Short mmCIF file of C-alpha atoms in Angstrom, two decimals:
data_model
loop_
_atom_site.label_atom_id
_atom_site.label_comp_id
_atom_site.label_asym_id
_atom_site.label_seq_id
_atom_site.Cartn_x
_atom_site.Cartn_y
_atom_site.Cartn_z
CA MET B 370 11.94 7.24 -7.65
CA GLU B 371 12.87 3.52 -6.82
CA LEU B 372 10.52 1.27 -5.66
CA THR B 373 11.83 -1.92 -2.92
CA LYS B 374 8.76 -4.53 -2.87
CA LYS B 375 8.87 -5.97 0.40
CA THR B 376 7.16 -8.58 2.05
CA HIS B 377 3.01 -8.29 1.73
CA ALA B 378 1.73 -5.36 0.95
CA CYS B 379 4.37 -3.11 1.93
CA VAL B 380 6.74 -0.86 -0.55
CA ARG B 381 9.77 1.38 0.22
CA LEU B 382 10.10 4.49 -2.18
CA GLU B 383 13.73 6.39 -2.30
CA LYS B 384 14.06 9.78 -4.05
CA ASP B 385 16.74 12.49 -3.89
CA GLY B 386 18.36 11.47 -0.76
CA GLN B 387 15.04 9.98 1.08
CA THR B 388 13.08 7.59 1.69
CA LEU B 389 8.86 6.47 2.45
CA VAL B 390 7.75 3.35 3.48
CA ILE B 391 3.89 2.36 3.01
CA ASP B 392 2.26 -0.18 5.01
CA PRO B 393 4.90 -2.44 7.28
CA GLY B 394 2.28 -4.70 8.53
CA VAL B 395 2.95 -8.25 10.02
CA PHE B 396 4.26 -9.88 7.15
CA SER B 397 6.29 -7.45 6.58
CA GLU B 398 10.03 -7.65 7.81
CA GLU B 399 10.80 -6.49 11.02
CA ASP B 400 12.68 -3.65 9.54
CA ALA B 401 10.88 -2.55 7.19
CA ALA B 402 10.57 1.10 8.27
CA VAL B 403 13.77 1.29 9.70
CA GLY B 404 14.94 4.26 7.54
CA ALA B 405 12.51 5.95 6.72
CA ASP B 406 12.17 9.13 6.60
CA ALA B 407 7.96 8.92 6.31
CA ILE B 408 5.47 6.46 6.88
CA LEU B 409 2.44 6.58 5.04
CA VAL B 410 -0.25 3.69 6.81
CA THR B 411 -3.80 3.14 4.81
CA HIS B 412 -5.52 1.22 8.03
CA GLU B 413 -5.45 -0.58 11.04
CA HIS B 414 -5.06 -4.09 9.66
CA MET B 415 -2.09 -6.48 10.83
CA ASP B 416 -0.72 -6.78 7.63
CA HIS B 417 -0.92 -3.41 7.02
CA PHE B 418 0.28 -1.90 10.42
CA HIS B 419 2.10 -3.22 13.21
CA GLU B 420 2.71 -0.79 15.93
CA ASP B 421 6.57 -2.83 16.71
CA ARG B 422 7.54 -2.64 13.11
CA LEU B 423 6.29 1.60 13.34
CA ARG B 424 8.17 2.16 16.39
CA ALA B 425 11.43 0.75 15.41
CA GLY B 426 11.85 3.47 12.33
CA MET B 427 10.15 6.07 14.62
CA GLU B 428 12.84 5.65 16.73
CA ALA B 429 15.08 4.61 14.61
CA ASN B 430 14.75 8.34 12.69
CA PRO B 431 14.11 10.49 14.92
CA GLY B 432 13.32 13.28 12.64
CA ALA B 433 11.01 10.69 10.80
CA GLU B 434 6.97 11.02 11.01
CA ILE B 435 3.69 9.07 10.19
CA TRP B 436 0.60 10.24 8.36
CA THR B 437 -2.01 7.90 8.85
CA LEU B 438 -5.89 7.65 9.24
CA ALA B 439 -7.60 8.22 12.61
CA SER B 440 -8.07 4.43 14.00
CA VAL B 441 -4.03 4.12 13.61
CA ALA B 442 -2.69 7.66 14.40
CA GLU B 443 -4.71 7.96 17.89
CA GLN B 444 -2.49 4.15 19.15
CA LEU B 445 0.74 6.33 18.13
CA SER B 446 0.40 9.93 19.02
CA ALA B 447 0.89 9.45 22.81
CA ALA B 448 3.82 7.76 21.65
CA PHE B 449 5.57 10.08 19.26
CA PRO B 450 3.96 13.45 20.13
CA GLY B 451 3.54 16.02 16.56
CA ARG B 452 5.08 13.16 14.81
CA VAL B 453 1.53 11.40 13.53
CA HIS B 454 0.01 13.29 11.63
CA THR B 455 -3.89 12.49 10.66
CA VAL B 456 -4.89 12.50 7.39
CA GLY B 457 -8.35 11.09 5.39
CA GLU B 458 -9.08 11.24 1.28
CA GLY B 459 -9.15 14.86 -0.72
CA ASP B 460 -5.92 15.78 1.55
CA THR B 461 -2.72 16.65 0.26
CA PHE B 462 0.91 16.99 1.73
CA THR B 463 3.91 16.43 1.34
CA ALA B 464 6.08 13.22 3.14
CA ALA B 465 9.80 12.80 2.32
CA GLY B 466 9.99 15.16 -0.58
CA PHE B 467 6.96 13.43 -2.19
CA GLU B 468 3.70 14.57 -2.78
CA VAL B 469 0.65 12.85 -1.46
CA GLU B 470 -2.55 12.87 -2.45
CA VAL B 471 -5.04 11.31 -0.50
CA HIS B 472 -7.76 9.12 -1.86
CA GLY B 473 -10.83 6.88 -0.48
CA GLN B 474 -12.35 5.99 2.66
CA LEU B 475 -13.82 2.49 3.30
CA HIS B 476 -11.85 -0.82 3.47
CA ALA B 477 -13.43 -3.73 0.88
CA VAL B 478 -15.96 -6.05 1.58
CA ILE B 479 -15.03 -9.24 3.71
CA HIS B 480 -18.37 -10.12 4.37
CA PRO B 481 -21.93 -8.39 5.00
CA ASP B 482 -21.87 -9.45 9.14
CA ILE B 483 -18.07 -8.00 8.89
CA PRO B 484 -18.67 -3.80 9.54
CA ARG B 485 -16.33 -1.73 6.98
CA ILE B 486 -13.36 0.13 8.26
CA THR B 487 -11.49 3.32 7.12
CA ASN B 488 -8.78 2.70 4.49
CA VAL B 489 -7.21 5.33 2.40
CA GLY B 490 -4.85 5.00 -0.06
CA TYR B 491 -1.87 7.00 -1.49
CA LEU B 492 -1.46 8.90 -4.42
CA LEU B 493 2.66 10.05 -5.54
CA ASP B 494 3.98 12.58 -7.16
CA GLY B 495 0.76 13.16 -9.42
CA GLY B 496 0.67 9.80 -10.40
CA ALA B 497 3.76 8.09 -10.48
CA VAL B 498 2.87 5.79 -7.70
CA PHE B 499 -0.50 4.65 -6.52
CA HIS B 500 -1.32 1.80 -3.03
CA PRO B 501 -4.56 1.81 -2.08
CA GLY B 502 -4.48 -0.01 0.94
CA ASP B 503 -7.03 -3.14 1.27
CA ALA B 504 -9.55 -1.23 -1.46
CA LEU B 505 -10.20 -0.91 -5.47
CA THR B 506 -10.69 2.44 -5.24
CA VAL B 507 -10.03 4.33 -8.68
CA PRO B 508 -8.59 8.34 -8.09
CA GLU B 509 -10.95 10.31 -10.14
CA GLY B 510 -9.55 12.45 -12.46
CA ARG B 511 -5.67 11.35 -12.16
CA THR B 512 -3.46 9.34 -14.74
CA VAL B 513 -1.71 6.12 -12.44
CA ASP B 514 1.83 5.43 -14.35
CA THR B 515 2.43 2.35 -11.74
CA LEU B 516 -0.69 0.57 -9.75
CA LEU B 517 0.33 -1.60 -6.47
CA LEU B 518 -2.78 -4.03 -7.11
CA PRO B 519 -3.85 -6.09 -4.38
CA VAL B 520 -3.70 -9.54 -5.92
CA HIS B 521 -4.90 -11.76 -3.46
CA ALA B 522 -6.90 -11.38 -0.23
CA PRO B 523 -9.93 -12.35 1.14
CA TRP B 524 -11.25 -9.37 0.06
CA ASN B 525 -11.15 -9.72 -3.36
CA LYS B 526 -11.86 -12.21 -6.45
CA VAL B 527 -9.54 -11.93 -10.05
CA ALA B 528 -12.70 -10.50 -12.10
CA GLU B 529 -12.44 -7.89 -9.50
CA VAL B 530 -9.16 -7.28 -9.60
CA ILE B 531 -8.81 -7.22 -13.42
CA ASP B 532 -11.57 -5.17 -13.99
CA TYR B 533 -9.79 -3.21 -11.04
CA VAL B 534 -6.58 -2.72 -13.30
CA ARG B 535 -9.00 -1.74 -16.39
CA GLU B 536 -10.83 0.77 -14.75
CA VAL B 537 -6.98 2.75 -13.31
CA ALA B 538 -5.70 1.42 -16.29
CA PRO B 539 -1.86 2.44 -15.25
CA ARG B 540 1.02 2.22 -17.87
CA ARG B 541 1.56 -0.70 -15.20
CA ALA B 542 0.83 -3.14 -12.32
CA ILE B 543 3.15 -4.79 -10.04
CA ASP B 544 1.26 -6.62 -7.40
CA ILE B 545 0.84 -6.50 -3.98
CA HIS B 546 -0.92 -8.14 -0.57
CA ASP B 547 0.34 -11.69 -2.29
CA SER B 548 1.62 -13.15 1.41
CA LEU B 549 -1.55 -15.50 0.89
CA LEU B 550 -0.97 -16.62 -2.41
CA GLN B 551 1.21 -19.90 -3.02
CA ASP B 552 3.96 -19.69 -5.38
CA HIS B 553 2.44 -22.92 -7.51
CA ALA B 554 -0.65 -20.89 -8.22
CA ARG B 555 0.92 -17.44 -9.00
CA PRO B 556 1.46 -18.35 -12.68
CA ILE B 557 -2.38 -18.46 -12.91
CA TYR B 558 -2.76 -15.30 -11.66
CA ASP B 559 -0.45 -13.94 -13.70
CA SER B 560 -1.23 -15.49 -16.88
CA MET B 561 -4.94 -14.08 -16.27
CA ILE B 562 -4.13 -10.00 -15.84
CA ASP B 563 -1.45 -10.35 -18.61
CA LYS B 564 -3.64 -11.44 -20.92
CA LEU B 565 -6.75 -9.49 -19.68
CA GLY B 566 -5.62 -6.33 -17.72
CA GLY B 567 -4.79 -4.23 -20.47
CA THR B 568 -1.49 -3.34 -19.32
CA ASP B 569 1.52 -4.30 -18.25
CA HIS B 570 1.41 -6.78 -15.32
CA GLY B 571 4.65 -7.98 -13.12
CA ARG B 572 5.98 -9.19 -9.39
CA LEU B 573 8.82 -8.63 -7.39
CA THR B 574 10.15 -10.85 -4.66
CA PRO B 575 10.77 -9.51 -1.32
CA GLY B 576 14.15 -7.62 -1.80
CA SER B 577 14.14 -6.38 -5.64
CA HIS B 578 14.00 -2.74 -7.03
CA THR B 579 12.35 -1.16 -9.92
CA ALA B 580 12.86 2.60 -11.37
CA VAL B 581 9.12 4.11 -11.13
CA GLY B 582 7.81 7.60 -11.86
#
């Protein structure tokens, strides 16, 4: 399995000639979902769900399908009848040859005055990769090989990120959700997570690849 980092929270995974894309949002490339056989969306915020990005992927491949939570599915189902599937915590399904488990229910707290929305994470192929969306969800009872780590967001702080890595205890963690983090600050985050996270931690520039699973 090969993982390609796209900008911000979007990743592209390829296996056995099929392609799965997760969270092509407004910060990701305009063609982030083009060529996908399946698209997963964790929640409705614009940096994870951008309708134009999804439409581009769905229109480029008439066989492509989307799996997502209800708040996103209801915005797309009419345009792509039969190709948009609603999922929630505990569901399992196969998408583009990947075995997918759904973990989590709610977005992390941004501020007590802001209502929490639904957020789900996706565990691929029994633990090969876990994308939590905008939450520090731990997939209970599962061993995670590669954790896609939301390293910088309005809803987190670095202590929480480090403790999350420790709790999930993956073989390695790769940064996502990083568009708001300035390049000159990256070494600070890298150093703390590297020293305290207890696992192999790294980041990929958008467009670069790594083998996973």
